[in-house]
JSON list of C-alpha atoms in Angstrom, two decimals:
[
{"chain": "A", "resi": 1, "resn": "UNK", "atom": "CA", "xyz": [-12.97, -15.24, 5.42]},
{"chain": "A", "resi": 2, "resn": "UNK", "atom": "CA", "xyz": [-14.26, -18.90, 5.94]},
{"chain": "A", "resi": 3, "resn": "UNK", "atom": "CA", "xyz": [-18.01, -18.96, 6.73]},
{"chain": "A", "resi": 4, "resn": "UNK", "atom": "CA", "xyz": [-16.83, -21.43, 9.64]},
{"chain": "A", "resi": 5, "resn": "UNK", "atom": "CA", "xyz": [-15.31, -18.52, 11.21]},
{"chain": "A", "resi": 6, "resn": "UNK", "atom": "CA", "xyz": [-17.38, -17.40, 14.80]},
{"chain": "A", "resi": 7, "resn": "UNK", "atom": "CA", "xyz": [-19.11, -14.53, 14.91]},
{"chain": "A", "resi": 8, "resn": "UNK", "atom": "CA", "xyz": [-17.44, -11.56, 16.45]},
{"chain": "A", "resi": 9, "resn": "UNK", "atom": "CA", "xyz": [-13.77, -12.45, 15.29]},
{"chain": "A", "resi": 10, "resn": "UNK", "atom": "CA", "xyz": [-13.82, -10.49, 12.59]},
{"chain": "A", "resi": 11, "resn": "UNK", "atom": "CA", "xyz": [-10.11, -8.82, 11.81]},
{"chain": "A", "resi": 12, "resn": "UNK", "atom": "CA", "xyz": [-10.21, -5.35, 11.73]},
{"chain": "A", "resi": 13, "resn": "UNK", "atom": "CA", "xyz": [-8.92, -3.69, 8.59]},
{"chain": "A", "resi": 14, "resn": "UNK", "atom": "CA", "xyz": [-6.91, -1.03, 7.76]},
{"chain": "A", "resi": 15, "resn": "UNK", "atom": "CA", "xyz": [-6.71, 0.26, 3.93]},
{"chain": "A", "resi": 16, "resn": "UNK", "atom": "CA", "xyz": [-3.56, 2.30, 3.14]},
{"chain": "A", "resi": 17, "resn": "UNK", "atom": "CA", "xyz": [-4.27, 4.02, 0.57]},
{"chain": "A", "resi": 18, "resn": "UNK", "atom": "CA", "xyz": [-0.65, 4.59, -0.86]},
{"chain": "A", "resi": 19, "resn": "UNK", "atom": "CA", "xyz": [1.30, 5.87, -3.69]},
{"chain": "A", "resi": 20, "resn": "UNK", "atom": "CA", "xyz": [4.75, 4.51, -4.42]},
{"chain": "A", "resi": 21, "resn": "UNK", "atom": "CA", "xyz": [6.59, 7.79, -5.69]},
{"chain": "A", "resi": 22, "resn": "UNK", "atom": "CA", "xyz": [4.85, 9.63, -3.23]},
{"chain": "A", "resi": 23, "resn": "UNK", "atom": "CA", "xyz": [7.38, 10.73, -0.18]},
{"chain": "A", "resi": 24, "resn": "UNK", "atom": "CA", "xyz": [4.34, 11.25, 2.16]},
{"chain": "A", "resi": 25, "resn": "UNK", "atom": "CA", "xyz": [4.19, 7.18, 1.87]},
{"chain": "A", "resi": 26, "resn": "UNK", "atom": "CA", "xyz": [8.26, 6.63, 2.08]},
{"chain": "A", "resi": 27, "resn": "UNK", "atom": "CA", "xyz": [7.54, 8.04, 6.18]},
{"chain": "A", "resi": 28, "resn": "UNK", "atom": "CA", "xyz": [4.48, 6.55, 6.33]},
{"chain": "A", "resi": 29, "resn": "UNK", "atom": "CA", "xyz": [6.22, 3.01, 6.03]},
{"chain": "A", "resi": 30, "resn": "UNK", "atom": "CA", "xyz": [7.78, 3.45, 9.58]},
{"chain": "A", "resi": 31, "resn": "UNK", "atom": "CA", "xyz": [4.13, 3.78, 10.72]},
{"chain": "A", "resi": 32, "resn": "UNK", "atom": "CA", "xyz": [2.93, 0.82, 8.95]},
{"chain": "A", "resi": 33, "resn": "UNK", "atom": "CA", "xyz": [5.89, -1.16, 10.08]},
{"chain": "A", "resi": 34, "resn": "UNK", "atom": "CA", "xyz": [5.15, -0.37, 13.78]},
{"chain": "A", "resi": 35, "resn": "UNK", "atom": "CA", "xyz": [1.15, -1.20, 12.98]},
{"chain": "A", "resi": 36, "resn": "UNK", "atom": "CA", "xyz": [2.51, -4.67, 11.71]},
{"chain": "A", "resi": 37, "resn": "UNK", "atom": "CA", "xyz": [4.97, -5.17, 14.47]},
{"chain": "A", "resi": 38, "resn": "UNK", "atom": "CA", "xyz": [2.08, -4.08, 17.58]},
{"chain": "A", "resi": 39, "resn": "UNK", "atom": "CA", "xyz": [-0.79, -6.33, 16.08]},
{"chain": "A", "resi": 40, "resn": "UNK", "atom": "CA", "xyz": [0.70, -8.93, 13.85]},
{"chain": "A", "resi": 41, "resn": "UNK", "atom": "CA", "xyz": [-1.99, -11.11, 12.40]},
{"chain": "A", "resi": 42, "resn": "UNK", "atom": "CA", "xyz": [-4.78, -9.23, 14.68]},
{"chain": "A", "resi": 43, "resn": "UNK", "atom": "CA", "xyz": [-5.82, -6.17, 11.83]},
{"chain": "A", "resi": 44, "resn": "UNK", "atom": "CA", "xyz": [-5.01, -6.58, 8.54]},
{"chain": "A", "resi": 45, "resn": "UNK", "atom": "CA", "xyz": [-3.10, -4.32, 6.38]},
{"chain": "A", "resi": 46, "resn": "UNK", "atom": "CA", "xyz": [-4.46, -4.04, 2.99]},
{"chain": "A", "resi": 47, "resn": "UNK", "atom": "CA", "xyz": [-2.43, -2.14, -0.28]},
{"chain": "A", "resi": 48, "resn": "UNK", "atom": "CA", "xyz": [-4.87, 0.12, -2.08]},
{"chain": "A", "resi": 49, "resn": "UNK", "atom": "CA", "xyz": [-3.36, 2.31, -5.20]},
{"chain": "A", "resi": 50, "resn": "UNK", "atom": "CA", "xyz": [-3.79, 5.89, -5.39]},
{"chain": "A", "resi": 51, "resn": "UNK", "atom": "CA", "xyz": [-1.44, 6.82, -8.32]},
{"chain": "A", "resi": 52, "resn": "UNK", "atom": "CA", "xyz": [-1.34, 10.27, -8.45]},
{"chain": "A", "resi": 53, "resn": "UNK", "atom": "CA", "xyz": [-1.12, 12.23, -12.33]},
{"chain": "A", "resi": 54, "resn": "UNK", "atom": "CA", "xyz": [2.09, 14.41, -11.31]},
{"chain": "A", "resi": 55, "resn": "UNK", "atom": "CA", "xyz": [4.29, 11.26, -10.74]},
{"chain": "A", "resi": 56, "resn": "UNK", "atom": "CA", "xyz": [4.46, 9.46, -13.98]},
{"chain": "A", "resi": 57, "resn": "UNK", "atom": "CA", "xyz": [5.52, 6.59, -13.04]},
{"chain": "A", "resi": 58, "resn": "UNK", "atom": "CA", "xyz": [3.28, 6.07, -9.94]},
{"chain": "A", "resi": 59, "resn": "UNK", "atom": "CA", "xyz": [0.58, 3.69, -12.45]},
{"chain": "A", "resi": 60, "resn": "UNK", "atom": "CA", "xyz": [3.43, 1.62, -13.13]},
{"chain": "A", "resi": 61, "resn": "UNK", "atom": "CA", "xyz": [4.61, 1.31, -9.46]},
{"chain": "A", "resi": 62, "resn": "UNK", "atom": "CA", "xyz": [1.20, 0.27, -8.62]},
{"chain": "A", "resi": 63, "resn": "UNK", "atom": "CA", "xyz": [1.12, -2.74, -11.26]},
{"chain": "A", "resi": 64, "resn": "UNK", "atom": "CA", "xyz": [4.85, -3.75, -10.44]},
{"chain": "A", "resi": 65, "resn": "UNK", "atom": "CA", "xyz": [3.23, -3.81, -6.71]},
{"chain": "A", "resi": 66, "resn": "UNK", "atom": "CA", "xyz": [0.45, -6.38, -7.42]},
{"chain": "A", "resi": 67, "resn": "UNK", "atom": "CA", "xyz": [2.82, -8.57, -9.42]},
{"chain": "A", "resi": 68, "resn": "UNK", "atom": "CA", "xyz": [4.67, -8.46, -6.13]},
{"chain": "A", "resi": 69, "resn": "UNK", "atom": "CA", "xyz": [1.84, -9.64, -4.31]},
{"chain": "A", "resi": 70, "resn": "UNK", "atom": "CA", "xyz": [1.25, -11.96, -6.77]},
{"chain": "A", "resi": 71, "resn": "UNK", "atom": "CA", "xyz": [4.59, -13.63, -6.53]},
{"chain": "A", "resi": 72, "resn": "UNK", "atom": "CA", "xyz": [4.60, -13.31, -2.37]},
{"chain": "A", "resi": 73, "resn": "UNK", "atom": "CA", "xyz": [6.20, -10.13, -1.30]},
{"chain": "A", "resi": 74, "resn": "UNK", "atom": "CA", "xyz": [4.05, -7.69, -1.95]},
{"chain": "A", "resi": 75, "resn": "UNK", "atom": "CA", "xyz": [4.68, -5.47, 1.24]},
{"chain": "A", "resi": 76, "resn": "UNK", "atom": "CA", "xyz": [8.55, -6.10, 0.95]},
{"chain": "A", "resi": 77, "resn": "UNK", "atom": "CA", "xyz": [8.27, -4.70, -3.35]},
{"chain": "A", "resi": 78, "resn": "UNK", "atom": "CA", "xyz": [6.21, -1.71, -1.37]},
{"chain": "A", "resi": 79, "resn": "UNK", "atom": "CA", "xyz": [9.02, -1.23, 0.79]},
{"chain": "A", "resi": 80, "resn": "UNK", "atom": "CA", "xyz": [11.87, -1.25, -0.85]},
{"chain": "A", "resi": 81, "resn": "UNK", "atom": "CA", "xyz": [10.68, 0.84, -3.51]},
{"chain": "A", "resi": 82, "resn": "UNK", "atom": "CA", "xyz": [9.82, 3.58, -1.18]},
{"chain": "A", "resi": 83, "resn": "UNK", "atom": "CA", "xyz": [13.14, 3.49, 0.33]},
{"chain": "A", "resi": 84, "resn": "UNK", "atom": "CA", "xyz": [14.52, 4.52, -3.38]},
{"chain": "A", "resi": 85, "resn": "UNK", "atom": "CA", "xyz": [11.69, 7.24, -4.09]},
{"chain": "A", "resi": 86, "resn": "UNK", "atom": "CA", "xyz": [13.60, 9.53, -4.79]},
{"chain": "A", "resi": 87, "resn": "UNK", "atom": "CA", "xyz": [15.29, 7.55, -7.84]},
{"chain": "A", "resi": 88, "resn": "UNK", "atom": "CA", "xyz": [11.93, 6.29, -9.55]},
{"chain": "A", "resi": 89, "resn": "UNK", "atom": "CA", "xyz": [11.49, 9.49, -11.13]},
{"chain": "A", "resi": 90, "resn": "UNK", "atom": "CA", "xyz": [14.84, 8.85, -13.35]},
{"chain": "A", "resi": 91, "resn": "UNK", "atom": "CA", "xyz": [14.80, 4.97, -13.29]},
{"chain": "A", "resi": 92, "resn": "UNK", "atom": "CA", "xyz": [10.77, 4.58, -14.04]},
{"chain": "A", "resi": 93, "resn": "UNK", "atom": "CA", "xyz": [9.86, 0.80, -14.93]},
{"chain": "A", "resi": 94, "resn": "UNK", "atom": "CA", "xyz": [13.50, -0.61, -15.18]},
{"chain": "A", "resi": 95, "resn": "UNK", "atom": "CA", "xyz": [14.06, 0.58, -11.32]},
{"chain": "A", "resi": 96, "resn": "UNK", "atom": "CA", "xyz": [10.62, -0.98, -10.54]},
{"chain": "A", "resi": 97, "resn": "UNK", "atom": "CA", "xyz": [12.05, -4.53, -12.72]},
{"chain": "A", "resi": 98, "resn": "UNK", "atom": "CA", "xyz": [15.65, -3.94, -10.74]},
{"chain": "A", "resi": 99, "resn": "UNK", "atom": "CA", "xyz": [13.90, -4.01, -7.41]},
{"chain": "A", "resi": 100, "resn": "UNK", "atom": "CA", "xyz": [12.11, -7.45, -7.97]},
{"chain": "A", "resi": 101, "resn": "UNK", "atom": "CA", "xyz": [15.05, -8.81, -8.92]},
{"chain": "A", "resi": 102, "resn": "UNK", "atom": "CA", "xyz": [17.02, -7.72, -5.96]},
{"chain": "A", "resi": 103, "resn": "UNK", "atom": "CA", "xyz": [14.22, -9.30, -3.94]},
{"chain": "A", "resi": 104, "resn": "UNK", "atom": "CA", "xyz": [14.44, -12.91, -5.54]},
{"chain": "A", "resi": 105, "resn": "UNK", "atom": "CA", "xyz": [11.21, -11.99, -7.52]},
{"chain": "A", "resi": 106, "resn": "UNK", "atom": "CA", "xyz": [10.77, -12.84, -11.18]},
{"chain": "A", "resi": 107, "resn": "UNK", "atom": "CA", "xyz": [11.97, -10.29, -13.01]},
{"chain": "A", "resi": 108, "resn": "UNK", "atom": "CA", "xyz": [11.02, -11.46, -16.39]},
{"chain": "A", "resi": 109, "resn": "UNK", "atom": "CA", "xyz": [7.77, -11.63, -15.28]},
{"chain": "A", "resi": 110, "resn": "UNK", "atom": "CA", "xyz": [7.63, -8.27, -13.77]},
{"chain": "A", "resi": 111, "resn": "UNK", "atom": "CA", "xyz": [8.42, -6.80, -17.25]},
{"chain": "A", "resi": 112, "resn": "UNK", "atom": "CA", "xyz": [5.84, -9.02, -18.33]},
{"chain": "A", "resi": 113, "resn": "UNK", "atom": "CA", "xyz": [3.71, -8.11, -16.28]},
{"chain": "A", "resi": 114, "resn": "UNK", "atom": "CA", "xyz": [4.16, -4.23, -17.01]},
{"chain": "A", "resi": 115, "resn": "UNK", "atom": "CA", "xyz": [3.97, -4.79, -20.52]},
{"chain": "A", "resi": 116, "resn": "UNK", "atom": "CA", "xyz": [0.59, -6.96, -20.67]},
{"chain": "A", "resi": 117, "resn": "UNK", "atom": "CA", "xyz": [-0.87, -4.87, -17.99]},
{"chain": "A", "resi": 118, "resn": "UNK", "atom": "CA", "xyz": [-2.50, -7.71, -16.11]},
{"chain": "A", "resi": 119, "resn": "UNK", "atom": "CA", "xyz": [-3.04, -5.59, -12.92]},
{"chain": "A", "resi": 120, "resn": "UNK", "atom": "CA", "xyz": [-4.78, -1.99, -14.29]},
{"chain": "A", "resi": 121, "resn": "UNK", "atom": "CA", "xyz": [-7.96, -3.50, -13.56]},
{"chain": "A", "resi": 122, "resn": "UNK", "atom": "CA", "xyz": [-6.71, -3.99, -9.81]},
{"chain": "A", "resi": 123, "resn": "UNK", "atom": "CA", "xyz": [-5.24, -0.54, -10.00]},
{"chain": "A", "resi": 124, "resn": "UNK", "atom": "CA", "xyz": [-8.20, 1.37, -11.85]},
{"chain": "A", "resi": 125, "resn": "UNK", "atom": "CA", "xyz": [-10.68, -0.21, -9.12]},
{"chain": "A", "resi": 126, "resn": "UNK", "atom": "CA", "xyz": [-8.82, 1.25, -6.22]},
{"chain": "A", "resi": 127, "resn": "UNK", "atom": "CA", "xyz": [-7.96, 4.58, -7.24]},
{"chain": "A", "resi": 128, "resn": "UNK", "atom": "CA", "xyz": [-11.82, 4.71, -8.44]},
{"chain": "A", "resi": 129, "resn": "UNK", "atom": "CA", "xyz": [-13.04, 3.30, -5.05]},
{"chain": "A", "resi": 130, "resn": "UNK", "atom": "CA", "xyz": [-10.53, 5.69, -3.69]},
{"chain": "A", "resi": 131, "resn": "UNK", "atom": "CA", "xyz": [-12.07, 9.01, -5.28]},
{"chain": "A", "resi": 132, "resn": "UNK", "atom": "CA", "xyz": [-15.40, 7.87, -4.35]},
{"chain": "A", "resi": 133, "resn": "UNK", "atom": "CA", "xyz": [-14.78, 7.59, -0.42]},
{"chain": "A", "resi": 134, "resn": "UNK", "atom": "CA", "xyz": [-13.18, 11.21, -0.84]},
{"chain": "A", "resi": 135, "resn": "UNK", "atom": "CA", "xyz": [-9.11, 10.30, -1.07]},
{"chain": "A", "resi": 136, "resn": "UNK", "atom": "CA", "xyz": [-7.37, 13.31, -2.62]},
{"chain": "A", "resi": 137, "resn": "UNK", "atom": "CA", "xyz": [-3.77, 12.54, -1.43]},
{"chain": "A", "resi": 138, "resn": "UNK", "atom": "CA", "xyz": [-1.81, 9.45, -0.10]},
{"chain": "A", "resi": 139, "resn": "UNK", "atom": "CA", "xyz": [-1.26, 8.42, 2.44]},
{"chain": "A", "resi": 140, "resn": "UNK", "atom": "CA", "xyz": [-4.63, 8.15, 2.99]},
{"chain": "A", "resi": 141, "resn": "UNK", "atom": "CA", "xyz": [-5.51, 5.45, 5.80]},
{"chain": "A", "resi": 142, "resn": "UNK", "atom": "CA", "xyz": [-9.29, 4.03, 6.66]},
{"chain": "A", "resi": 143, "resn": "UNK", "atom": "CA", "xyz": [-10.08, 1.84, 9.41]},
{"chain": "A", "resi": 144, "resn": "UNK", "atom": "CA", "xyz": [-13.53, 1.13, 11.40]},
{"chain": "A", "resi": 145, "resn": "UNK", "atom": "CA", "xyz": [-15.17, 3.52, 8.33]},
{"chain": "A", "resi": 146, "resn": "UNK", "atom": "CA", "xyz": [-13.16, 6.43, 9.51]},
{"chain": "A", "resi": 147, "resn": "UNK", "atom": "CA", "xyz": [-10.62, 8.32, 6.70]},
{"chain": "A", "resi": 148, "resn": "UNK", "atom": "CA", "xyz": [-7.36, 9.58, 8.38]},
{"chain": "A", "resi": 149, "resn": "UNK", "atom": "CA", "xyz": [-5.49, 11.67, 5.66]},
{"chain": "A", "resi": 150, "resn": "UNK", "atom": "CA", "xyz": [-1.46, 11.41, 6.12]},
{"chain": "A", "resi": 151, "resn": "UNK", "atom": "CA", "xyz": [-0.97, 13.47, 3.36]},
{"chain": "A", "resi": 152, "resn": "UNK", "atom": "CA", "xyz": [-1.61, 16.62, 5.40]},
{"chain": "A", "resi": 153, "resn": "UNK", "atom": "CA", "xyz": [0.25, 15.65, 8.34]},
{"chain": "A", "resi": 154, "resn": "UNK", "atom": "CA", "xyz": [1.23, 11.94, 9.84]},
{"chain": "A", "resi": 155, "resn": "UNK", "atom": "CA", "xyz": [1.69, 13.56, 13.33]},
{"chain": "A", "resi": 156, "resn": "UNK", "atom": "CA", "xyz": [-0.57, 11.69, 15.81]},
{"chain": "A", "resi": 157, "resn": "UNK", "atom": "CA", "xyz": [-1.58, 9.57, 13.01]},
{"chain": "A", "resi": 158, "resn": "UNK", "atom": "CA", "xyz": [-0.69, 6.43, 14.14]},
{"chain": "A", "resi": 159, "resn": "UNK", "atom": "CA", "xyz": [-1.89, 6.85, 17.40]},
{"chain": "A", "resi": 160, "resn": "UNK", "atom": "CA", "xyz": [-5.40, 7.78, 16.34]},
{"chain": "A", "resi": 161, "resn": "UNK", "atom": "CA", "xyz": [-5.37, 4.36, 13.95]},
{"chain": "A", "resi": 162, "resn": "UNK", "atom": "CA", "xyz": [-4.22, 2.47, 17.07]},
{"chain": "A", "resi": 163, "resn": "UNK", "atom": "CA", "xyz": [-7.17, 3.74, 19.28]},
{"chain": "A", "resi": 164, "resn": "UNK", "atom": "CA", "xyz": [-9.51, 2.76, 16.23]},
{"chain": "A", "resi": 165, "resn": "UNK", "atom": "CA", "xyz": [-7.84, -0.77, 15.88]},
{"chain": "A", "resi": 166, "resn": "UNK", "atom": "CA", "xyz": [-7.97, -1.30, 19.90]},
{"chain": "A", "resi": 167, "resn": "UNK", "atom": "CA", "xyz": [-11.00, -0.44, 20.43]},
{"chain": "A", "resi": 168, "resn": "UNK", "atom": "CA", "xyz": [-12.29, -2.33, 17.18]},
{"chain": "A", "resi": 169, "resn": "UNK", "atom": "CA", "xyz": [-10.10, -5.23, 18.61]},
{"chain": "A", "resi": 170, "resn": "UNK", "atom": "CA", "xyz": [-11.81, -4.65, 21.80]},
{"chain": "A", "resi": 171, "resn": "UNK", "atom": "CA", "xyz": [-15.37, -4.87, 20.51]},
{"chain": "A", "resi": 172, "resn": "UNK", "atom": "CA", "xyz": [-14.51, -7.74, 18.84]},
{"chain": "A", "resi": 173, "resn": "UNK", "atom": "CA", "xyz": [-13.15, -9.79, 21.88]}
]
């Protein structure tokens, strides 16, 4: 944020904290697609990794998903490789490189990318950030320094982030 930016205007935040062979996070995207569609550029949606060890190739997702950012659609890579879950288990890194191409994204540079491993450091600071703020499972969701743990249940979840975000919004105003 600029420092030319008023006081009080802040935009409230809201870290998912999100694993992309986890099928807790494929239903969680409906919920984060509704967040986006209610508040638009008013709270900002942030990516944070949480691979978990019992899906092997949830590291990899996580890289393929900052070289996504990287090259624009980050949120789109997120999305569409949750929508084929189910299939990252037997495809691994050449479903995460057949994705990016099937979005217009670089695909050479995606293996590249995987390869070099130019995002762990990106990676290795949010799942350690994660652990220290007490995520066990994804989703995980913070907003206004409240935790909201999807992984359990997503049932009211959304509501309860929307009552943060409001009244964060509302403080803000």
């Amino acid at each position: 944020m600029s420092d030319s930016t008023p006081a009080g205007t802040e935009t409230p935040v809201l870290d998912v904290w999100c694993e992309l062979q986890c099928p807790d996070c494929r239903s969680a995207l409906d919920d984060v697609r509704a967040l986006r569609a209610r508040y638009g550029d008013r709270l900002e949606l942030r990516l944070r990794h949480f691979p978990l060890e019992k899906h092997k190739h949830a590291f990899a997702a996580a890289q393929a998903a900052e070289e996504a950012l990287e090259q624009g659609k980050g949120w789109e890579y997120v999305g569409a490789v949750l929508e084929r879950v189910a299939d990252l288990d037997r495809g691994g890194e050449d479903l995460l490189v057949e994705v990016a191409r099937e979005l217009g994204l670089d695909a050479e540079e995606f293996d590249t990318a995987l390869i070099d491993g130019r995002h762990i450091l990106i990676v290795d600071a949010d799942q350690a950030e994660g652990k220290a703020i007490g995520v066990t499972g994804t989703p995980t969701y913070v907003i206004g320094g409240e935790r909201l743990d999807g992984g359990k249940s997503q049932e009211g979840l959304r509501e309860r982030i929307e009552e943060i975000a409001d009244r964060l919004l509302a403080a803000g105003a």
